[in-house]
Coordinates of C-alpha atoms in Angstrom, one line a residue:
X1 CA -33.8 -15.4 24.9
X2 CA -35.9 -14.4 27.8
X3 CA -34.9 -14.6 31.2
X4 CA -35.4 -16.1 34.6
X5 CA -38.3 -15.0 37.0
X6 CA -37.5 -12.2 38.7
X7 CA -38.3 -13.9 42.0
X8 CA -36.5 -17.2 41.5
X9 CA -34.8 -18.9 44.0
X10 CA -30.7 -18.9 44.2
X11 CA -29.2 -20.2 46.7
X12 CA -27.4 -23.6 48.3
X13 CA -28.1 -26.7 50.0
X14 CA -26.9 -29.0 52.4
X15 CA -28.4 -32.2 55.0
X16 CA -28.3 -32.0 58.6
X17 CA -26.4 -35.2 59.2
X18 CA -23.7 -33.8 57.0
X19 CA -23.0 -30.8 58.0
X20 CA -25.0 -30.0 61.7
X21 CA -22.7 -32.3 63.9
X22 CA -23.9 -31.7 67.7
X23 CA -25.1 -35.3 67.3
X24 CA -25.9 -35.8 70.9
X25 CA -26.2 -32.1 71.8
X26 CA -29.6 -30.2 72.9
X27 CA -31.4 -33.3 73.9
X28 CA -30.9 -34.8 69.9
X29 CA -31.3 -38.8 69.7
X30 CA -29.3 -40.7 67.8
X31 CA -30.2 -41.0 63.7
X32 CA -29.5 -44.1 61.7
X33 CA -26.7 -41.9 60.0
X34 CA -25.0 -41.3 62.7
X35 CA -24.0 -45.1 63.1
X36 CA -22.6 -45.3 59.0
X37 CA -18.9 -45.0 59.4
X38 CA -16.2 -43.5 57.4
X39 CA -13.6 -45.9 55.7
X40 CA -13.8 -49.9 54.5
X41 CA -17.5 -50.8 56.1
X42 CA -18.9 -47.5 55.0
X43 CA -20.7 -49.2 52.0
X44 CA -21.9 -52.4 53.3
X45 CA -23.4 -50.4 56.5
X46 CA -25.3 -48.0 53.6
X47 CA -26.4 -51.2 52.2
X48 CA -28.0 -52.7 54.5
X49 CA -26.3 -55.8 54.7
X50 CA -23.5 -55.1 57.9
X51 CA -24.8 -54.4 60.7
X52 CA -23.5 -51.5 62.4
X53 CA -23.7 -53.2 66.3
X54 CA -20.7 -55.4 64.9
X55 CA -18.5 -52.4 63.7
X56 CA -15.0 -51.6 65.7
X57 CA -14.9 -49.7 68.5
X58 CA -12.9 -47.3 66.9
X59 CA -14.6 -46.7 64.0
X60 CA -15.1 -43.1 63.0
X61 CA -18.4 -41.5 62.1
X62 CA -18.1 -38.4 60.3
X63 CA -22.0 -37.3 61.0
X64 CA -20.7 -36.8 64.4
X65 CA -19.6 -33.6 64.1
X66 CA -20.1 -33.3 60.5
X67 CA -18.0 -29.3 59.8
X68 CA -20.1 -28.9 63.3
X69 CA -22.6 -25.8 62.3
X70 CA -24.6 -26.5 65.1
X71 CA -22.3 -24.0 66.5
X72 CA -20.9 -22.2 63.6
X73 CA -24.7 -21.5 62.2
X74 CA -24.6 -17.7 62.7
X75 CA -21.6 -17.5 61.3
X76 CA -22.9 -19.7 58.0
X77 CA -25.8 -17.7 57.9
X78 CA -24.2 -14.4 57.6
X79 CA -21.9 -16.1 54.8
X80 CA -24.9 -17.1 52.4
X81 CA -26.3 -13.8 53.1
X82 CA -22.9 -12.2 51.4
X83 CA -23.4 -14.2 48.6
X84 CA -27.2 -12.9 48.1
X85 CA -28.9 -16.3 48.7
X86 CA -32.6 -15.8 48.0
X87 CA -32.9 -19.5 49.6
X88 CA -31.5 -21.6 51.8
X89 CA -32.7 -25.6 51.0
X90 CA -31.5 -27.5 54.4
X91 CA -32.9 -30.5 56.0
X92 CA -34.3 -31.0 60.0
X93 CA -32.6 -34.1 61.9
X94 CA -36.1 -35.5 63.1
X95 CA -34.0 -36.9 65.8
X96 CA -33.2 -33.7 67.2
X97 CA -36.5 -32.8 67.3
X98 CA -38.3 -36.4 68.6
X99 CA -34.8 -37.9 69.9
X100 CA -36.6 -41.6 69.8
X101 CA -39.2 -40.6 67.3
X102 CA -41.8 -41.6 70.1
X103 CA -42.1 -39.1 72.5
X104 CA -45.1 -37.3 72.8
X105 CA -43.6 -34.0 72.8
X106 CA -40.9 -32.4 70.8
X107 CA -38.2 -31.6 72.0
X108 CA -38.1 -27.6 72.7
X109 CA -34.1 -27.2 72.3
X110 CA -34.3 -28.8 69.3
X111 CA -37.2 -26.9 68.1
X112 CA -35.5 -23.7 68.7
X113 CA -32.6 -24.5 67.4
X114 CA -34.2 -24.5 64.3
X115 CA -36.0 -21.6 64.8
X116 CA -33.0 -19.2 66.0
X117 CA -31.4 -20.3 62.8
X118 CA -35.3 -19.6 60.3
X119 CA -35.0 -16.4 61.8
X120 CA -31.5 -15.4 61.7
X121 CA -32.3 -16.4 57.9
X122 CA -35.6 -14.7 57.1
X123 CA -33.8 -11.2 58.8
X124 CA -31.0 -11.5 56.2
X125 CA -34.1 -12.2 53.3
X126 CA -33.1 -15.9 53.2
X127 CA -36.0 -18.2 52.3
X128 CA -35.8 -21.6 54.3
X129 CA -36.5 -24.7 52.1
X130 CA -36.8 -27.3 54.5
X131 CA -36.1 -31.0 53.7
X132 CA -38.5 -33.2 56.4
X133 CA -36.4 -36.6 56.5
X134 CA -32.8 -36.6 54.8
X135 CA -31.2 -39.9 55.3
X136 CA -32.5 -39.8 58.9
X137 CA -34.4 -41.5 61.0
X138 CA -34.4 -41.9 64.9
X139 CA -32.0 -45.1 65.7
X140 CA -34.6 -46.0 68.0
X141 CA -37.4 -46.5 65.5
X142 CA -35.0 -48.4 62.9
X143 CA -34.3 -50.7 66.2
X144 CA -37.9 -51.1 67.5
X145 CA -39.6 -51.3 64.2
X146 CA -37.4 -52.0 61.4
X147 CA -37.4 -48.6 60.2
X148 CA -39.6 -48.0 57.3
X149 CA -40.3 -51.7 57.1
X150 CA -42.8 -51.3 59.6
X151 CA -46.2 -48.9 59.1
X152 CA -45.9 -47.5 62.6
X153 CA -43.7 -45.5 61.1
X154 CA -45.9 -43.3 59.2
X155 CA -47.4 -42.6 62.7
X156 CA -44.4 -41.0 63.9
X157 CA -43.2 -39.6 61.1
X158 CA -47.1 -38.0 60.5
X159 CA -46.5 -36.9 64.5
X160 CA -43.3 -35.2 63.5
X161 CA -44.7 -33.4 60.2
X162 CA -47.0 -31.9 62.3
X163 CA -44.8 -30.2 65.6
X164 CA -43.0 -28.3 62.5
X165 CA -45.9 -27.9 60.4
X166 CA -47.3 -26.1 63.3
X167 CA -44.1 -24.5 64.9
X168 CA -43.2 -22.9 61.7
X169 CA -46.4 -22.7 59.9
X170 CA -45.4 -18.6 59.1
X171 CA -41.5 -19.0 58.5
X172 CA -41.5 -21.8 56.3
X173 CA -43.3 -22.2 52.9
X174 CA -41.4 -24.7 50.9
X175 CA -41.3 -28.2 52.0
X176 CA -40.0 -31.4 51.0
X177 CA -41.5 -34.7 52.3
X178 CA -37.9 -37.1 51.8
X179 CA -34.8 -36.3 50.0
X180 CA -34.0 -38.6 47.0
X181 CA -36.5 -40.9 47.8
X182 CA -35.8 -43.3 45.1
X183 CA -32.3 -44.1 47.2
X184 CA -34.1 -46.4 49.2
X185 CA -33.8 -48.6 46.3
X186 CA -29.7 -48.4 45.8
X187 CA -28.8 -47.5 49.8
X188 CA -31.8 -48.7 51.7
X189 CA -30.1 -48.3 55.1
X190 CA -28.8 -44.6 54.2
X191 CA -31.6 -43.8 52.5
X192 CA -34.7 -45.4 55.3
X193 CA -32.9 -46.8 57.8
X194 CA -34.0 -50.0 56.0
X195 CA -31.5 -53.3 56.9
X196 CA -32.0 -56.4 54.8
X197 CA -31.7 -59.4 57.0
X198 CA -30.9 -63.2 56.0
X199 CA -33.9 -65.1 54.4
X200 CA -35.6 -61.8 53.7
X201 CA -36.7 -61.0 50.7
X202 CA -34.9 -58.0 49.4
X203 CA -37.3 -56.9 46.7
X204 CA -40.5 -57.0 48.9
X205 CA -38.9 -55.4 51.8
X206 CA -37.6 -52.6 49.8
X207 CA -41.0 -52.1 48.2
X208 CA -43.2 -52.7 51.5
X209 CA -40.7 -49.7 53.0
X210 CA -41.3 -47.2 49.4
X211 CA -45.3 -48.2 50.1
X212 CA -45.2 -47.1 53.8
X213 CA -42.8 -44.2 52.8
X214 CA -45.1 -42.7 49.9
X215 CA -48.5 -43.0 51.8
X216 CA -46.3 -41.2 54.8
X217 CA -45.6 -38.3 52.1
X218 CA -49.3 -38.2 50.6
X219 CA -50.7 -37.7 54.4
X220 CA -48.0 -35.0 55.5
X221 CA -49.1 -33.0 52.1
X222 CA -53.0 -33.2 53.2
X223 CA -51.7 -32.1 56.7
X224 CA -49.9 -29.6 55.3
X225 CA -52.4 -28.0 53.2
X226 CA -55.2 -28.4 56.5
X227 CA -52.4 -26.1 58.9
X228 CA -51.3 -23.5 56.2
X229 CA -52.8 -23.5 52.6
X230 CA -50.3 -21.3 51.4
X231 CA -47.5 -24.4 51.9
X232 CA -45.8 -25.8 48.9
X233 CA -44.8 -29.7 49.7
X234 CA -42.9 -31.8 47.3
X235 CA -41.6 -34.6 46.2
X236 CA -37.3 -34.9 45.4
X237 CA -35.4 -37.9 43.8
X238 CA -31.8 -38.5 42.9
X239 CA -32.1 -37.5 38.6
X240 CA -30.4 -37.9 35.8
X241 CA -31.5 -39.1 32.2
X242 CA -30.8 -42.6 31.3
X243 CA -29.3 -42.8 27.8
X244 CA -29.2 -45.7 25.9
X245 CA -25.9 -46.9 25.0
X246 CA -26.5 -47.2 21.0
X247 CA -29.3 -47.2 18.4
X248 CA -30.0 -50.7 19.2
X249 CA -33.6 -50.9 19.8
X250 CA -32.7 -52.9 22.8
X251 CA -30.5 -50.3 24.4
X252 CA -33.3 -47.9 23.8
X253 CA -35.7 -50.2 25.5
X254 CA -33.4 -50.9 28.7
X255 CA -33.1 -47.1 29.1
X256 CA -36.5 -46.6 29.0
X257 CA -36.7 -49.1 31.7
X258 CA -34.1 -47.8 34.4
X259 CA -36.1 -44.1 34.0
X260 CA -39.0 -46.2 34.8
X261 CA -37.4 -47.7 37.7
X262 CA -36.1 -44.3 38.7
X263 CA -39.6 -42.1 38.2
X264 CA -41.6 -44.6 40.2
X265 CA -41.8 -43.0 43.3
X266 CA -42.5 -39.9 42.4
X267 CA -44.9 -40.9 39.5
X268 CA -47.2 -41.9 42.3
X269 CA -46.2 -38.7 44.6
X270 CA -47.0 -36.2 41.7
X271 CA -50.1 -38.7 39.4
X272 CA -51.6 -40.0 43.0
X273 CA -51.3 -43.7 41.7
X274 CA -49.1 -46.9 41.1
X275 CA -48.3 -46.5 37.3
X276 CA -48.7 -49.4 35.5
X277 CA -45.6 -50.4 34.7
X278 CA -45.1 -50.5 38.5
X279 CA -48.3 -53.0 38.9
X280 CA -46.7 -55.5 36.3
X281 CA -43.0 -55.5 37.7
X282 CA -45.0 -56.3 41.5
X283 CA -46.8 -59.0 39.9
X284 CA -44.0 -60.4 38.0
X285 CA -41.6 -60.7 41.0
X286 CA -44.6 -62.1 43.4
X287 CA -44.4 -58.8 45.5
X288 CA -48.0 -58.2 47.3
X289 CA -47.6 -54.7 49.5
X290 CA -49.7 -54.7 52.6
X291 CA -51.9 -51.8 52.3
X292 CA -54.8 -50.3 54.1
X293 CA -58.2 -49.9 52.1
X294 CA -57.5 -45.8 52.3
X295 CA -54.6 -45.9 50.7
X296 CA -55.0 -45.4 47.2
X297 CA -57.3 -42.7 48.0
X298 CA -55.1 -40.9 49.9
X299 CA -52.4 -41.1 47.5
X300 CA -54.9 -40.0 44.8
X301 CA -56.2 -36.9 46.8
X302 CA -52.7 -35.3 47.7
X303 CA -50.5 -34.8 45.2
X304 CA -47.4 -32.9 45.6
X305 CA -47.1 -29.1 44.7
X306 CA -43.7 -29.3 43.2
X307 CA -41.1 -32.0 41.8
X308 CA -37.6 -31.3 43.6
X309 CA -34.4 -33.1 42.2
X310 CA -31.0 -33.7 42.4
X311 CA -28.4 -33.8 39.4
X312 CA -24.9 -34.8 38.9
X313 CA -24.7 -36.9 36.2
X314 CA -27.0 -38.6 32.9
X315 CA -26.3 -42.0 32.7
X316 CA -25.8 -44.6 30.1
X317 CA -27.0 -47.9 30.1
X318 CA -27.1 -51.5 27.9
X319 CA -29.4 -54.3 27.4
X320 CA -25.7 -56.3 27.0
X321 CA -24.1 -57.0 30.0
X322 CA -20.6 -57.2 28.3
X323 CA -20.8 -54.1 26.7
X324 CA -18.7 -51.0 27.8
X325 CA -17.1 -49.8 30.8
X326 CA -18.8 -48.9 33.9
X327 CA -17.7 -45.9 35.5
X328 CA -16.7 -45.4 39.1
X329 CA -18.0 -43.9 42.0
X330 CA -21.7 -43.4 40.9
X331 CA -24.4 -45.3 43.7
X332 CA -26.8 -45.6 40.4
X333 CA -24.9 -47.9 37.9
X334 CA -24.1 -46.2 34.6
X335 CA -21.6 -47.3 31.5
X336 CA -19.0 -44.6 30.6
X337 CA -20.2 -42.3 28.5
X338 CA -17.1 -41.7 25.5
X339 CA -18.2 -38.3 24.8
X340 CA -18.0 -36.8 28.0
X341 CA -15.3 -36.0 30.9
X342 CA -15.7 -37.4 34.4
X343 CA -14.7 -35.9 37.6
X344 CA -11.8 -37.2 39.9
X345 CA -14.7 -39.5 41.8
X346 CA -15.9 -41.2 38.2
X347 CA -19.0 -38.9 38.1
X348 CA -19.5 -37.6 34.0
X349 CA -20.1 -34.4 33.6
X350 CA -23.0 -33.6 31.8
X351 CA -24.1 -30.1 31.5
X352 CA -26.9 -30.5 28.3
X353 CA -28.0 -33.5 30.4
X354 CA -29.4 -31.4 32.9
X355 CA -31.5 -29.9 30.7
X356 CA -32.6 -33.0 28.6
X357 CA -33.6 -34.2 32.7
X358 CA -35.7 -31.4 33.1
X359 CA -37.8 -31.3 30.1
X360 CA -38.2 -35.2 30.8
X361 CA -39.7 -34.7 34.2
X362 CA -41.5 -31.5 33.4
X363 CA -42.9 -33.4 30.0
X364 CA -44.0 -35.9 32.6
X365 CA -45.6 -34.1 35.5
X366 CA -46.3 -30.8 34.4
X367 CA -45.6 -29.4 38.0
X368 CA -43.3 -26.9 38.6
X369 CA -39.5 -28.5 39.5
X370 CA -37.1 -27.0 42.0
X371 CA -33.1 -28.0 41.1
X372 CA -32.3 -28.5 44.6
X373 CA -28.9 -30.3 44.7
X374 CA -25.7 -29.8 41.7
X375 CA -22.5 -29.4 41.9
X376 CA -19.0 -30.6 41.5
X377 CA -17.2 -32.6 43.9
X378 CA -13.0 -31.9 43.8
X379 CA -10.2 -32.1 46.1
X380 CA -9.7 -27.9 46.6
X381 CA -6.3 -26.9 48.0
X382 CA -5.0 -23.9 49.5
X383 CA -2.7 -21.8 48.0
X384 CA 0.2 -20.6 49.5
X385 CA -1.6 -17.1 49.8
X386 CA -4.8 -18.6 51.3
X387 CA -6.9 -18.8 48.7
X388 CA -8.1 -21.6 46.8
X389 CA -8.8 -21.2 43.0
X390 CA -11.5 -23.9 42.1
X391 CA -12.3 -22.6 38.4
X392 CA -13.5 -25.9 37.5
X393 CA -15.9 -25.6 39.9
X394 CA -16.9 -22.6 38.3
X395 CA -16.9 -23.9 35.0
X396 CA -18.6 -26.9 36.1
X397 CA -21.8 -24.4 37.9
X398 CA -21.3 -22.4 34.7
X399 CA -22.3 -24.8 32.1
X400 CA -24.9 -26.6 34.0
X401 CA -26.4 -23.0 35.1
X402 CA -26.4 -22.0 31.0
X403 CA -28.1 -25.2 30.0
X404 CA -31.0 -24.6 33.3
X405 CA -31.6 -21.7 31.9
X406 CA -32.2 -22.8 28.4
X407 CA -34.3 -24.9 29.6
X408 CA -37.0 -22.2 31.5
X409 CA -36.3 -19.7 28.7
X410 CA -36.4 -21.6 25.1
X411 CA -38.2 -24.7 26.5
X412 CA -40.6 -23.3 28.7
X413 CA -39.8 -25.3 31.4
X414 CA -41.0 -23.7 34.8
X415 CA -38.4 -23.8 37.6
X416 CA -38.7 -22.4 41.3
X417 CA -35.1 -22.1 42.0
X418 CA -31.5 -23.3 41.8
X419 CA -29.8 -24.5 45.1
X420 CA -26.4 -26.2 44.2
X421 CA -25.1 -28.8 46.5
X422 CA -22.5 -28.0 49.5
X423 CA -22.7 -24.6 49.4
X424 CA -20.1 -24.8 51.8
X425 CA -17.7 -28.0 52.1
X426 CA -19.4 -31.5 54.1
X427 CA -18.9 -34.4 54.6
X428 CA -19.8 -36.7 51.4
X429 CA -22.9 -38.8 51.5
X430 CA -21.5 -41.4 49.5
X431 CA -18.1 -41.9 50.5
X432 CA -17.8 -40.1 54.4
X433 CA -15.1 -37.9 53.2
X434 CA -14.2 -34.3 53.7
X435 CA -11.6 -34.6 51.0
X436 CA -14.5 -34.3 48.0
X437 CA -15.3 -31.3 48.3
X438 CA -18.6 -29.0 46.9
X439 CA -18.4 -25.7 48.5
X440 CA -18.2 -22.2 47.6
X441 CA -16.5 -22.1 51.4
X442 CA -13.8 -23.8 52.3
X443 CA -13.9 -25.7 55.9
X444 CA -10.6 -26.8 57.4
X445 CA -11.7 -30.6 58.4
X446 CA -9.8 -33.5 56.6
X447 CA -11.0 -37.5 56.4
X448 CA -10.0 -38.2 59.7
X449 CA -11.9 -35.7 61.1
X450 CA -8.6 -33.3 61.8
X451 CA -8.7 -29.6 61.3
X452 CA -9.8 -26.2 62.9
X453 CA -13.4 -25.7 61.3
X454 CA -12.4 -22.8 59.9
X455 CA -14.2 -21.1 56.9
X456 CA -12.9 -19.6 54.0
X457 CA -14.1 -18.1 50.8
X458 CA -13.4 -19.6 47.5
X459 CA -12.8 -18.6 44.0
X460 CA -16.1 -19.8 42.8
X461 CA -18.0 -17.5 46.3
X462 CA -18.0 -14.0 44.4
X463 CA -18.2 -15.8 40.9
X464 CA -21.5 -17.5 42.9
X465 CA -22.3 -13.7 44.2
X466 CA -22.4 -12.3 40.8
X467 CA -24.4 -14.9 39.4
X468 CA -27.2 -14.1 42.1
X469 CA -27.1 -10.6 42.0
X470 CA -28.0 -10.8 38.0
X471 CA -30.4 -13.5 38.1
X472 CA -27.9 -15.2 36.1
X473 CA -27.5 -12.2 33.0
X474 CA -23.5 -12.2 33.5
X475 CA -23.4 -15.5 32.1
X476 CA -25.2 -14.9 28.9

């Protein structure tokens, strides 16, 4: 066995809107996320389908002030540093830096916000891997416009690339144009600030938004390259193999299907076109996408560097509705898998998955992938002596770290780095809670947004140190 690049990329990831808080400090503007609430309406908000105008007045939104490192940043810095992080993969709230997405100016505290923080970073040998749009877009634009309905968008989103392109054009090298794009699709109003209305068509819309959103990344990438050749840009979806539930030739056919479904977007971010498969399911369902005559060109001509993903879980899948048991918790649909365990949220646990994903995608694109979210989410608690001792956390990282690097060193697959999710505790995507935790640091915040902020080192930080500070040999 051989072993990982000397110069690859540990390190940890969070989003802005999960973990910055400061959500109306510093001239910021309000995001779509930070009007998805914690509890009952969370879901139907993320869906698209409530509107959040009609939500209590007391409702609670978690993104306010997230575990608030918008103060704590030095602080968090100086904590991945300990660890060794080689990277940090983190995401800008465009809102904070165009508080309506429309001004013609950025806004400077917001700029150097991000740029006291790059540097803090790059002093302590910390690569920044920046994440352009996570789950956020200016409120304003989502109420003008529609969101990501609406071209205009690409306008301000290309006038945004641009300010940071240029601001940090020798401090940041690895981009990423949307996180887990193919969310739109499962989340639209999480995922693009995209609300389905009545007597819309959901399909279309959805599409239209994906159209709009993939020209959007195919012009920041030429922009890109024109301000700093030496910029990597890529593309970054939500992963995870589908499996097909038995033998049957028809359970093999539906799973090659939903990786269809799932690969689209980035298909046409890394191949520069509309597969085919994606022209026939349009055509089928009577969706025609308004597009300008430049756009297939432009797709064409600027393909992404890299192909970033996230990984939690395979998934299983049936061409018969009746057959097995779907499992809980996952936002992508899946059918319990019998031969593996699940984790206290219903998400399986699928370490040899992770490598069967990455072969798939790198079979597919032949680009070089970046694991940029994994990890384990568990209620921690603290032991009477302070500590908390989350070995299945580490035996979770463990197994899924053995099988990544089977995958570069028998399989030949070549990987950039290896940034697991929640480096330190945030609030959950998915559900708004504190309570699921991913960390290697503990932060003292509960559901109801209780707690003193304070951070603590778990277990699984100096197993996580180690691990770095090998290039992963201590596990072989």
């Amino acid at each position: 066995m051989g072993s990982l690049p000397k110069d690859f990329l540990w390190g940890g990831a969070t989003a802005a809107n999960q973990c910055e808080g400061g959500y109306l400090e510093g001239g910021k503007g309000l995001g779509t996320v930070d009007v998805i609430p914690w509890g009952e309406d969370r879901r139907a908000v993320m869906l698209g389908v409530r509107d959040y105008r009609t939500l209590p007045e007391d409702a609670y939104y978690p993104s306010h002030e997230a575990i608030d490192m918008y103060h704590h940043w030095k602080e968090d810095v100086a904590l991945m540093a300990e660890m060794g992080f080689r990277c940090y993969r983190f995401s800008f709230a465009w809102s904070r830096i165009f508080p309506t997405g429309e001004e013609e100016e950025p806004n400077e505290e917001g700029m150097k916000f991000y740029e006291d923080m790059i540097d803090e970073m790059l002093a302590a040998g910390i690569q920044p891997v920046v994440t352009i749009c996570h789950f956020d877009v200016p409120l304003h634009l989502e109420q003008k416009y529609g969101s990501w309905k609406n071209r205009k968008l690409i306008d301000a989103y290309l006038h945004y690339c641009e300010a940071i392109f240029r601001r940090f054009r020798d401090k940041v090298t690895y981009w990423m144009t949307f996180n887990e794009i193919n969310m739109l699709m499962h989340l639209p109003f999480m995922g693009a600030g995209i609300s389905i209305r009545e007597g819309e068509n959901e399909l279309q819309v959805k599409y239209q938004a994906a159209h709009n959103e993939l020209v959007a990344s195919a012009m920041a990438t030429k922009l890109a390259h024109e301000i700093n050749p030496d910029f990597r840009i890529g593309c970054m979806l939500a992963a995870g193999q589908f499996y097909p539930y038995s033998c049957n030739p028809a359970d093999v056919w539906d799973a090659l299907s939903k990786d269809r479904n799932n690969y689209f977007f980035i298909d046409v971010q890394s191949r520069g076109a509309y597969p085919s498969y994606a022209k026939k399911f349009l055509e089928r369902n009577g969706i025609v996408l308004e597009m300008e005559p430049e756009d297939e060109r432009i797709l064409r001509e600027n393909t992404v560097d890299f192909v970033a993903f996230s990984y939690y879980a395979s998934r299983l899948t049936s061409a018969d509705p009746n057959a097995g048991v779907s499992t809980g918790g996952n936002v992508i649909k899946s059918l319990r898998n019998p031969h593996l365990q699940a984790s206290e949220w219903g998400w399986q646990i699928d370490p040899l998955g992770l490598r069967i994903t990455m072969n798939s995608l790198y079979d597919r694109y032949q680009k070089p992938l970046f694991i940029v979210e994994n990890g384990l989410g568990a209620v921690d608690r603290v032991e009477e002596d302070g500590s908390i001792q989350d070995d299945y956390r580490i035996a979770y990282l463990e197994a899924h770290i053995k099988e990544m690097m089977k995958a570069v060193e028998e399989d030949g697959v070549e990987l950039i780095g290896y940034t697991p999710w929640g480096w330190i505790d945030l609030v959950s995507a998915s559900t708004g809670e504190m309570k699921k935790r991913y960390g290697f640091v503990y932060v003292d915040k509960d559901n109801a947004g209780n707690g003193t902020l304070e951070r603590r080192r778990k277990k699984s930080f100096e197993w996580y140190k180690k691990v770095i500070a090998t290039n992963g040999e201590c596990l072989k």
